[in-house]
Amino acid sequence: MCQGHMHEFLKALPKCEHHMHLEGSLEPSLLFDLAARNNISLPSPAEDPSFESIDTLLARYQRFTSLDDFLHYYFIGMSVLVTPADFEALAYEYFRRAHRDGVVHAEVFFDPQAHTSRGVAYAAIVDGFAAAQRRARADFAITSELIVCVLRHLPVEDGARMYRDAIPHLESGVVRGLGLSSTEKGNPPHLYRDIYADAAARGFRRTAHAGEEAGVDYMASALHHLDVMRVDHGIKLPEDAAVMALFAQRGIMVTMCPLSNVELRCVPTVAALPIRTYLDNGVRFSINSDDPAYFGGYVLDNHCAVQDAFGLDKKEWERIAGHAIDGSWCSDERKAELRKHLEDVMVRFQD
Ligand code: HPA
Ligand code: ZN
C-alpha cells in the first residue's frame, strides 16, 4: 500500500488534473438529493434495482463490464442536474475534493448535449460551473479551465451544432478547449474532422478521447485528422512503435486514468498499464480520475494506485508532475507558479 513518506509526498505533489468529467463527479448521495429536489424519476426498482439506495448503486458501480455499461449509468445520473445551482454544487464539491488531494490546477470536461437534450439551457450549465470555478479559486486557490465535449454516440451534426453554440465561450476563454468523449468503438476520430478543423482555424485548444477501448489507430487518427494537442486515455501506444515515437517526439501528452481503465475492463490491473513503457520512451502523461464518483477514487487514489503498481521514485514523480504542468492550458505565469510550487515540494521531501 502507498503509505507513509511516499503517500505524504504524493499528496503534497502539486497536481494538474486534465481528465475529469464534471458529471462523473456526481456522488450517489447528491444524485438522490437532486432527483428528489427536482422531481426527476430515476429507474424504478423493477426496471433497475441498482437505484434502490446509495449502497445498491455504489455496489453496481463496482461491476461495470465496459465503457458503454458505465455510460448507461453516467447519463441517467446526470439527468438530475437542472438548475445553475445544481451544476455549481456538483463542480464545487469536485473542487473541494480535488484540493484535499493536492490538485492545484484542473481542466475539466462537461457534456452540454446531455443536458440541452433534456431542455436545460446551455447558459445554465456554464453559469453554474463558472460560479463554482470562481469560488474554488477564492476558497482553495485552485485554478481551472472548462473543456466542452462533443458526444460521439450522437449524430455528428448534433455535435457540430453544440460546438457552434459554444464558439462565443471558446473565443472569450470561459471555455478553454474542445474535447470528444462517449462511446469510442465505431465512432473514429476522423468523423469529427470538420469540427476540429474549424476549432484549429480559430486557435482553440483541442483534445480527444482515443485509445481507451479502441486501438492505437484511433490515437493516430486523433493526431492526424483532428490535430489534437493531447489525447485522453491513450493507453494503446505500445501497439505501434512508430506512433509511440511520434507522440514522444511531438510531446503530445496522454491523460491517463488508471482506476477508470481497470473498472471499465480496459486492462486487468493498474500494473498492466504502459506507465513504465511511457517513462522509458519519453511519452508525456498525466494521472487523472476520469469519473471519480463512479470509479472509486479521486486523483490521489489514482496516484497511489500507480505507486503501488510501479514503485516510482521521487525524481520520476517530479518528471510526471512537471510534464502535467507543461501540458496544461493555463497562462505562462500560472505555469511558473506551479513549477515553483513543485520545486518547493521536492526540496521539502528530499531524502
Ligand atoms: N470515456 C469516454 N467517455 C466518457 C468517459 C470515458 O472514460 N467518461 C465520461 N465520458
Ligand atoms: Zn474520460
XYZ file of N, CA, C and O in Angstrom, residues 189-349:
644
model
N -12.160 9.030 -34.702
C -11.919 10.477 -34.677
C -12.150 11.192 -36.003
O -12.659 12.315 -36.018
N -11.824 10.545 -37.136
C -11.890 11.294 -38.402
C -13.295 11.805 -38.725
O -13.455 12.763 -39.473
N -14.336 11.201 -38.107
C -15.707 11.671 -38.348
C -15.892 13.124 -37.893
O -16.820 13.801 -38.319
N -15.006 13.581 -37.007
C -15.167 14.905 -36.386
C -14.193 15.921 -36.967
O -13.984 16.983 -36.408
N -13.591 15.580 -38.127
C -12.503 16.423 -38.647
C -12.975 17.835 -38.982
O -12.222 18.788 -38.786
N -14.222 18.006 -39.456
C -14.671 19.362 -39.823
C -14.789 20.258 -38.591
O -14.391 21.424 -38.615
N -15.344 19.693 -37.518
C -15.473 20.471 -36.273
C -14.083 20.864 -35.782
O -13.825 22.025 -35.432
N -13.177 19.890 -35.769
C -11.834 20.165 -35.243
C -11.040 21.097 -36.159
O -10.230 21.900 -35.679
N -11.276 21.013 -37.483
C -10.570 21.928 -38.404
C -11.017 23.359 -38.131
O -10.201 24.291 -38.116
N -12.319 23.538 -37.861
C -12.810 24.879 -37.548
C -12.198 25.366 -36.233
O -11.763 26.519 -36.129
N -12.142 24.471 -35.251
C -11.558 24.848 -33.949
C -10.080 25.209 -34.112
O -9.594 26.172 -33.501
N -9.363 24.458 -34.947
C -7.936 24.752 -35.169
C -7.779 26.110 -35.841
O -6.925 26.915 -35.446
N -8.629 26.374 -36.829
C -8.531 27.647 -37.561
C -8.786 28.826 -36.627
O -8.226 29.915 -36.816
N -9.630 28.616 -35.623
C -9.929 29.697 -34.673
C -8.939 29.752 -33.504
O -9.068 30.564 -32.601
N -8.002 28.805 -33.501
C -6.973 28.823 -32.446
C -7.427 28.232 -31.123
O -6.813 28.486 -30.082
N -8.504 27.407 -31.129
C -8.973 26.783 -29.886
C -8.121 25.551 -29.578
O -7.693 24.840 -30.481
N -7.936 25.291 -28.289
C -7.176 24.094 -27.904
C -8.048 22.851 -28.081
O -9.260 22.901 -27.875
N -7.367 21.737 -28.413
C -8.118 20.539 -28.801
C -7.541 19.273 -28.168
O -6.331 19.065 -28.157
N -8.452 18.437 -27.672
C -8.071 17.122 -27.186
C -9.177 16.153 -27.605
O -10.232 16.584 -28.081
N -8.950 14.852 -27.482
C -9.988 13.859 -27.819
C -9.697 12.569 -27.076
O -8.533 12.190 -26.915
N -10.761 11.905 -26.614
C -10.593 10.560 -26.065
C -10.216 9.621 -27.211
O -10.885 9.607 -28.254
N -9.182 8.843 -27.034
C -8.790 7.845 -28.050
C -7.854 6.841 -27.398
O -7.078 7.187 -26.500
N -7.952 5.588 -27.868
C -7.091 4.560 -27.288
C -7.482 4.225 -25.866
O -6.631 4.019 -24.999
N -8.791 4.179 -25.606
C -9.316 3.703 -24.317
C -9.758 2.259 -24.546
O -9.046 1.325 -24.154
N -10.873 2.067 -25.270
C -11.286 0.711 -25.671
C -10.775 0.375 -27.067
O -10.448 -0.772 -27.352
N -10.751 1.378 -27.958
C -10.279 1.143 -29.332
C -8.746 1.186 -29.355
O -8.104 1.482 -28.342
N -8.188 0.880 -30.515
C -6.740 0.687 -30.600
C -5.952 1.936 -30.937
O -6.492 3.050 -31.000
N -4.662 1.709 -31.180
C -3.742 2.814 -31.454
C -4.121 3.548 -32.735
O -3.796 4.730 -32.901
N -4.843 2.881 -33.653
C -5.253 3.555 -34.891
C -6.148 4.757 -34.579
O -6.083 5.780 -35.271
N -6.953 4.672 -33.518
C -7.788 5.814 -33.137
C -6.911 6.957 -32.598
O -7.223 8.126 -32.788
N -5.833 6.592 -31.925
C -4.921 7.641 -31.421
C -4.220 8.333 -32.597
O -4.079 9.557 -32.611
N -3.786 7.546 -33.562
C -3.125 8.126 -34.741
C -4.110 9.011 -35.500
O -3.757 10.103 -35.969
N -5.373 8.557 -35.587
C -6.393 9.345 -36.291
C -6.649 10.670 -35.563
O -6.821 11.721 -36.199
N -6.669 10.637 -34.230
C -6.878 11.885 -33.472
C -5.756 12.875 -33.773
O -5.985 14.083 -33.925
N -4.545 12.348 -33.888
C -3.399 13.225 -34.163
C -3.465 13.757 -35.593
O -3.320 14.962 -35.832
N -3.689 12.861 -36.550
C -3.599 13.250 -37.955
C -4.842 13.989 -38.455
O -4.734 14.942 -39.215
N -6.025 13.549 -38.028
C -7.251 14.148 -38.563
C -7.782 15.293 -37.708
O -8.468 16.171 -38.213
N -7.499 15.248 -36.395
C -8.056 16.286 -35.510
C -6.983 17.259 -35.025
O -7.297 18.244 -34.377
N -5.721 16.937 -35.309
C -4.602 17.799 -34.919
C -4.678 18.184 -33.435
O -4.583 19.357 -33.068
N -4.872 17.165 -32.599
C -5.044 17.414 -31.160
C -3.705 17.738 -30.486
O -2.643 17.351 -30.970
N -3.790 18.465 -29.364
C -2.598 18.740 -28.546
C -2.406 17.681 -27.462
O -1.325 17.532 -26.916
N -3.514 17.014 -27.094
C -3.455 15.950 -26.089
C -4.366 14.815 -26.551
O -5.238 15.036 -27.397
N -4.177 13.641 -25.959
C -5.103 12.529 -26.187
C -5.526 11.990 -24.824
O -4.687 11.773 -23.934
N -6.838 11.810 -24.648
C -7.373 11.367 -23.356
C -7.454 9.840 -23.292
O -7.961 9.211 -24.222
N -6.933 9.295 -22.224
C -6.657 7.856 -22.021
C -5.361 7.508 -22.755
O -4.308 7.516 -22.158
N -5.458 7.182 -24.042
C -4.231 6.968 -24.824
C -3.324 5.871 -24.289
O -2.101 6.047 -24.231
N -3.925 4.739 -23.943
C -3.104 3.668 -23.344
C -2.625 2.652 -24.383
O -1.988 1.666 -24.022
N -2.895 2.896 -25.667
C -2.618 1.864 -26.685
C -1.343 2.101 -27.497
O -1.103 1.395 -28.474
N -0.522 3.071 -27.125
C 0.685 3.343 -27.923
C 1.634 2.148 -28.054
O 2.282 2.013 -29.094
N 1.737 1.266 -27.056
C 2.652 0.123 -27.229
C 2.280 -0.780 -28.417
O 3.104 -1.577 -28.853
N 1.061 -0.621 -28.957
C 0.677 -1.432 -30.126
C 1.431 -1.024 -31.385
O 1.439 -1.773 -32.364
N 1.999 0.191 -31.409
C 2.649 0.664 -32.640
C 3.832 1.570 -32.286
O 3.644 2.732 -31.893
N 5.035 1.035 -32.462
C 6.237 1.763 -32.041
C 6.392 3.086 -32.794
O 6.867 4.084 -32.215
N 5.973 3.118 -34.059
C 6.145 4.353 -34.845
C 5.211 5.451 -34.316
O 5.604 6.616 -34.195
N 3.971 5.085 -33.991
C 3.029 6.087 -33.466
C 3.496 6.546 -32.078
O 3.451 7.734 -31.744
N 4.005 5.589 -31.287
C 4.521 5.967 -29.956
C 5.678 6.959 -30.107
O 5.741 7.963 -29.385
N 6.561 6.705 -31.054
C 7.705 7.614 -31.272
C 7.218 8.999 -31.690
O 7.772 10.024 -31.262
N 6.152 9.030 -32.488
C 5.600 10.314 -32.931
C 5.029 11.105 -31.747
O 5.262 12.318 -31.619
N 4.304 10.426 -30.879
C 3.763 11.089 -29.683
C 4.906 11.636 -28.830
O 4.838 12.756 -28.323
N 5.950 10.828 -28.655
C 7.083 11.267 -27.827
C 7.777 12.471 -28.464
O 8.041 13.479 -27.800
N 8.016 12.366 -29.764
C 8.765 13.419 -30.466
C 7.981 14.737 -30.467
O 8.545 15.808 -30.267
N 6.668 14.667 -30.663
C 5.867 15.902 -30.707
C 5.443 16.380 -29.321
O 4.794 17.420 -29.185
N 5.731 15.602 -28.283
C 5.353 15.999 -26.927
C 3.848 16.016 -26.718
O 3.327 16.829 -25.937
N 3.141 15.144 -27.413
C 1.674 15.045 -27.233
C 1.416 14.302 -25.925
O 1.813 13.144 -25.772
N 0.783 14.980 -24.988
C 0.558 14.364 -23.683
C -0.674 13.461 -23.711
O -1.683 13.809 -24.339
N -0.584 12.299 -23.063
C -1.779 11.471 -22.883
C -2.236 11.618 -21.427
O -1.418 11.662 -20.510
N -3.549 11.739 -21.245
C -4.115 11.958 -19.905
C -4.660 10.620 -19.415
O -5.768 10.231 -19.753
N -3.846 9.930 -18.644
C -4.187 8.556 -18.249
C -5.093 8.528 -17.016
O -5.006 9.411 -16.153
N -5.930 7.492 -16.930
C -6.893 7.353 -15.833
C -6.849 5.911 -15.338
O -7.677 5.072 -15.746
N -5.897 5.586 -14.469
C -5.654 4.181 -14.118
C -6.859 3.440 -13.543
O -7.183 2.338 -14.011
N -7.532 4.020 -12.545
C -8.645 3.277 -11.928
C -9.801 3.107 -12.907
O -10.443 2.056 -12.944
N -10.049 4.110 -13.726
C -11.084 4.001 -14.756
C -10.784 2.833 -15.687
O -11.677 2.035 -16.004
N -9.531 2.724 -16.133
C -9.188 1.661 -17.097
C -9.391 0.265 -16.510
O -9.769 -0.664 -17.222
N -9.151 0.131 -15.200
C -9.384 -1.171 -14.560
C -10.893 -1.397 -14.405
O -11.413 -2.462 -14.749
N -11.611 -0.375 -13.920
C -13.055 -0.527 -13.662
C -13.835 -0.815 -14.944
O -14.846 -1.511 -14.910
N -13.381 -0.261 -16.069
C -14.094 -0.480 -17.347
C -13.490 -1.632 -18.149
O -13.777 -1.789 -19.330
N -12.646 -2.420 -17.485
C -12.091 -3.657 -18.075
C -11.243 -3.407 -19.329
O -11.180 -4.254 -20.215
N -10.618 -2.226 -19.375
C -9.688 -1.978 -20.492
C -8.355 -2.669 -20.213
O -7.625 -3.019 -21.152
N -8.007 -2.808 -18.941
C -6.815 -3.565 -18.518
C -7.202 -4.381 -17.282
O -8.108 -3.979 -16.538
N -6.524 -5.520 -17.052
C -6.882 -6.323 -15.873
C -6.449 -5.678 -14.560
O -7.135 -5.819 -13.541
N -5.314 -4.995 -14.558
C -4.797 -4.357 -13.334
C -4.062 -3.082 -13.721
O -3.678 -2.898 -14.893
N -3.833 -2.211 -12.722
C -3.057 -0.986 -12.987
C -1.658 -1.344 -13.488
O -1.092 -0.661 -14.349
N -1.112 -2.448 -12.976
C 0.240 -2.866 -13.376
C 0.340 -3.163 -14.873
O 1.447 -3.150 -15.441
N -0.813 -3.418 -15.507
C -0.795 -3.720 -16.949
C -0.762 -2.451 -17.810
O -0.659 -2.535 -19.034
N -0.862 -1.294 -17.187
C -0.815 -0.038 -17.957
C 0.626 0.270 -18.386
O 1.575 -0.098 -17.680
N 0.803 0.991 -19.495
C 2.159 1.230 -20.020
C 2.893 2.402 -19.355
O 3.571 3.176 -20.033
N 2.776 2.514 -18.035
C 3.421 3.634 -17.333
C 4.940 3.566 -17.511
O 5.597 4.552 -17.885
N 5.512 2.411 -17.224
C 6.967 2.258 -17.339
C 7.408 2.435 -18.795
O 8.395 3.101 -19.087
N 6.655 1.858 -19.720
C 6.972 1.989 -21.155
C 6.978 3.460 -21.566
O 7.855 3.910 -22.302
N 5.990 4.212 -21.083
C 5.914 5.628 -21.463
C 7.079 6.414 -20.861
O 7.665 7.273 -21.524
N 7.416 6.119 -19.604
C 8.572 6.805 -18.999
C 9.839 6.495 -19.793
O 10.639 7.381 -20.082
N 10.012 5.239 -20.164
C 11.234 4.828 -20.869
C 11.300 5.365 -22.297
O 12.387 5.529 -22.849
N 10.127 5.602 -22.893
C 10.101 6.046 -24.298
C 9.827 7.538 -24.464
O 9.619 8.013 -25.583
N 9.804 8.263 -23.351
C 9.633 9.720 -23.452
C 8.239 10.166 -23.839
O 8.070 11.268 -24.379
N 7.220 9.330 -23.567
C 5.826 9.751 -23.805
C 5.352 10.497 -22.555
O 5.403 9.963 -21.444
N 4.896 11.707 -22.755
C 4.427 12.510 -21.616
C 3.011 12.095 -21.210
O 2.179 11.826 -22.076
N 2.769 12.076 -19.902
C 1.415 11.728 -19.440
C 1.111 12.408 -18.121
O 2.018 12.799 -17.385
N -0.195 12.571 -17.839
C -0.636 12.980 -16.504
C -1.538 11.868 -15.960
O -2.007 11.009 -16.702
N -1.743 11.900 -14.635
C -2.537 10.865 -13.950
C -3.829 11.521 -13.460
O -3.775 12.527 -12.748
N -4.968 10.922 -13.814
C -6.261 11.593 -13.632
C -7.337 10.633 -13.124
O -7.143 9.417 -13.136
N -8.503 11.219 -12.767
C -9.540 10.383 -12.142
C -10.725 10.063 -13.052
O -11.546 9.214 -12.702
N -10.867 10.735 -14.192
C -11.915 10.459 -15.188
C -13.318 10.712 -14.628
O -13.890 11.767 -14.872
N -13.880 9.748 -13.910
C -15.230 9.880 -13.338
C -15.168 9.385 -11.893
O -15.599 8.256 -11.587
N -14.620 10.210 -10.998
C -14.244 9.702 -9.674
C -15.395 9.149 -8.841
O -15.187 8.231 -8.052
N -16.615 9.666 -9.041
C -17.736 9.154 -8.235
C -18.138 7.749 -8.681
O -18.812 7.029 -7.949
N -17.729 7.374 -9.883
C -18.127 6.069 -10.427
C -17.026 5.016 -10.318
O -17.306 3.830 -10.367
N -15.773 5.469 -10.229
C -14.661 4.516 -10.311
C -13.929 4.324 -8.988
O -12.844 3.749 -8.952
N -14.519 4.854 -7.904
C -13.988 4.550 -6.581
C -12.701 5.263 -6.231
O -11.961 4.769 -5.371
N -12.420 6.398 -6.839
C -11.209 7.104 -6.419
C -11.029 8.447 -7.094
O -11.379 8.611 -8.271
N -10.496 9.386 -6.315
C -10.169 10.716 -6.851
C -8.695 10.703 -7.283
O -8.079 9.634 -7.394
N -8.145 11.866 -7.509
C -6.844 11.877 -8.197
C -5.709 11.313 -7.343
O -4.815 10.637 -7.868
N -5.778 11.529 -6.035
C -4.699 10.974 -5.197
C -4.779 9.443 -5.169
O -3.739 8.765 -5.191
N -5.989 8.902 -5.149
C -6.133 7.429 -5.213
C -5.496 6.885 -6.492
O -4.884 5.819 -6.488
N -5.655 7.623 -7.582
C -5.059 7.181 -8.846
C -3.534 7.241 -8.784
O -2.850 6.353 -9.294
N -2.994 8.280 -8.156
C -1.531 8.355 -7.990
C -1.026 7.206 -7.117
O -0.004 6.592 -7.411
N -1.762 6.937 -6.036
C -1.350 5.850 -5.123
C -1.400 4.501 -5.835
O -0.517 3.652 -5.630
N -2.411 4.300 -6.668
C -2.519 3.025 -7.390
C -1.323 2.847 -8.331
O -0.793 1.737 -8.469
N -0.906 3.932 -8.961
C 0.272 3.861 -9.843
C 1.519 3.571 -9.011
O 2.366 2.745 -9.388
N 1.620 4.226 -7.861
C 2.786 3.988 -6.997
C 2.836 2.539 -6.522
O 3.902 1.904 -6.537
N 1.681 2.015 -6.121
C 1.631 0.614 -5.667
C 2.066 -0.339 -6.772
O 2.730 -1.337 -6.525
N 1.662 -0.030 -8.002
C 1.940 -0.947 -9.119
C 3.354 -0.797 -9.665
O 3.941 -1.773 -10.136
N 3.916 0.410 -9.611
C 5.188 0.646 -10.312
C 6.339 1.064 -9.409
O 7.492 1.090 -9.865
N 6.055 1.416 -8.151
C 7.127 1.792 -7.230
C 8.057 2.857 -7.804
O 9.282 2.707 -7.797
N 7.491 3.951 -8.292
C 8.306 5.012 -8.904
C 9.097 5.740 -7.826
O 8.726 5.740 -6.641
N 10.195 6.398 -8.244
C 10.932 7.208 -7.257
C 10.505 8.681 -7.384
O 9.777 9.055 -8.303
N 10.996 9.500 -6.446
C 10.503 10.892 -6.402
C 10.905 11.670 -7.642
O 10.160 12.533 -8.112
N 12.077 11.372 -8.181
C 12.518 12.059 -9.410
C 11.557 11.756 -10.566
O 11.273 12.624 -11.392
N 11.109 10.501 -10.615
C 10.162 10.141 -11.686
C 8.831 10.868 -11.493
O 8.240 11.363 -12.458
N 8.382 10.990 -10.249
C 7.138 11.739 -9.992
C 7.328 13.218 -10.295
O 6.399 13.893 -10.762
N 8.517 13.737 -10.036
C 8.777 15.152 -10.359
C 8.648 15.358 -11.873
O 8.084 16.363 -12.327
N 9.169 14.391 -12.619
C 9.071 14.480 -14.077
C 7.600 14.436 -14.526
O 7.168 15.217 -15.372
N 6.836 13.509 -13.942
C 5.417 13.387 -14.318
C 4.664 14.686 -13.983
O 3.918 15.219 -14.816
N 4.892 15.200 -12.761
C 4.189 16.429 -12.353
C 4.628 17.611 -13.217
O 3.809 18.488 -13.560
N 5.900 17.641 -13.600
C 6.416 18.712 -14.468
C 5.789 18.652 -15.858
O 5.400 19.680 -16.431
N 5.659 17.440 -16.397
C 5.015 17.295 -17.703
C 3.546 17.715 -17.636
O 3.010 18.287 -18.591
N 2.904 17.403 -16.505
C 1.487 17.793 -16.352
C 1.359 19.323 -16.333
O 0.406 19.879 -16.896
N 2.331 19.994 -15.722
C 2.298 21.472 -15.733
C 2.515 21.968 -17.174
O 1.746 22.788 -17.682
N 3.556 21.436 -17.833
C 3.856 21.858 -19.219
C 2.650 21.660 -20.135
O 2.401 22.476 -21.021
N 1.936 20.549 -19.950
C 0.839 20.203 -20.858
C -0.473 20.872 -20.501
O -1.492 20.617 -21.152
N -0.482 21.711 -19.466
C -1.724 22.386 -19.061
C -2.031 23.552 -19.999
O -1.147 24.069 -20.678
N -3.281 23.956 -19.990
C -3.737 25.027 -20.873
C -3.980 26.314 -20.067
O -4.944 27.029 -20.307
N -3.105 26.578 -19.089
C -3.209 27.822 -18.325
C -2.139 28.791 -18.824
O -1.335 28.460 -19.704
N -2.071 29.974 -18.221
C -1.128 31.000 -18.678
C 0.305 30.623 -18.305
O 0.534 29.813 -17.394
N 1.274 31.240 -18.983
C 2.683 31.003 -18.646
C 2.983 31.435 -17.212
O 3.777 30.814 -16.523
N 2.306 32.511 -16.764
C 2.520 32.982 -15.382
C 2.064 31.901 -14.391
O 2.753 31.630 -13.410
N 0.929 31.343 -14.649
C 0.424 30.298 -13.747
C 1.340 29.076 -13.781
O 1.619 28.472 -12.730
N 1.837 28.736 -14.962
C 2.752 27.589 -15.046
C 4.009 27.850 -14.227
O 4.530 26.941 -13.561
N 4.505 29.084 -14.259
C 5.705 29.414 -13.479
C 5.432 29.240 -11.984
O 6.268 28.709 -11.237
N 4.246 29.659 -11.541
C 3.865 29.465 -10.116
C 3.830 27.980 -9.764
O 4.293 27.562 -8.699
N 3.261 27.199 -10.661
C 3.130 25.765 -10.391
C 4.498 25.091 -10.351
O 4.751 24.213 -9.517
N 5.406 25.536 -11.245
C 6.769 24.956 -11.241
C 7.490 25.289 -9.941
O 8.194 24.458 -9.375
N 7.292 26.518 -9.457
C 7.914 26.930 -8.189
C 7.361 26.068 -7.048
O 8.106 25.608 -6.177
N 6.065 25.862 -7.058
C 5.420 25.014 -6.047
C 6.036 23.603 -6.076
O 6.365 23.025 -5.034
N 6.227 23.076 -7.283
C 6.811 21.736 -7.430
C 8.245 21.709 -6.877
O 8.619 20.786 -6.141
N 9.018 22.726 -7.209
C 10.403 22.799 -6.689
C 10.408 22.799 -5.160
O 11.201 22.098 -4.531
N 9.501 23.588 -4.581
C 9.434 23.683 -3.115
C 9.114 22.324 -2.485
O 9.697 21.944 -1.470
N 8.183 21.610 -3.092
C 7.814 20.289 -2.549
C 8.991 19.325 -2.677
O 9.269 18.534 -1.763
N 9.723 19.391 -3.800
C 10.876 18.495 -3.973
C 11.934 18.769 -2.902
O 12.559 17.847 -2.387
N 12.124 20.035 -2.553
C 13.096 20.378 -1.500
C 12.606 19.855 -0.154
O 13.343 19.236 0.616
N 11.308 20.080 0.096
C 10.739 19.673 1.386
C 10.830 18.158 1.584
O 11.029 17.684 2.715
N 10.722 17.401 0.513
C 10.707 15.929 0.636
C 12.023 15.277 0.210
O 12.049 14.094 -0.058
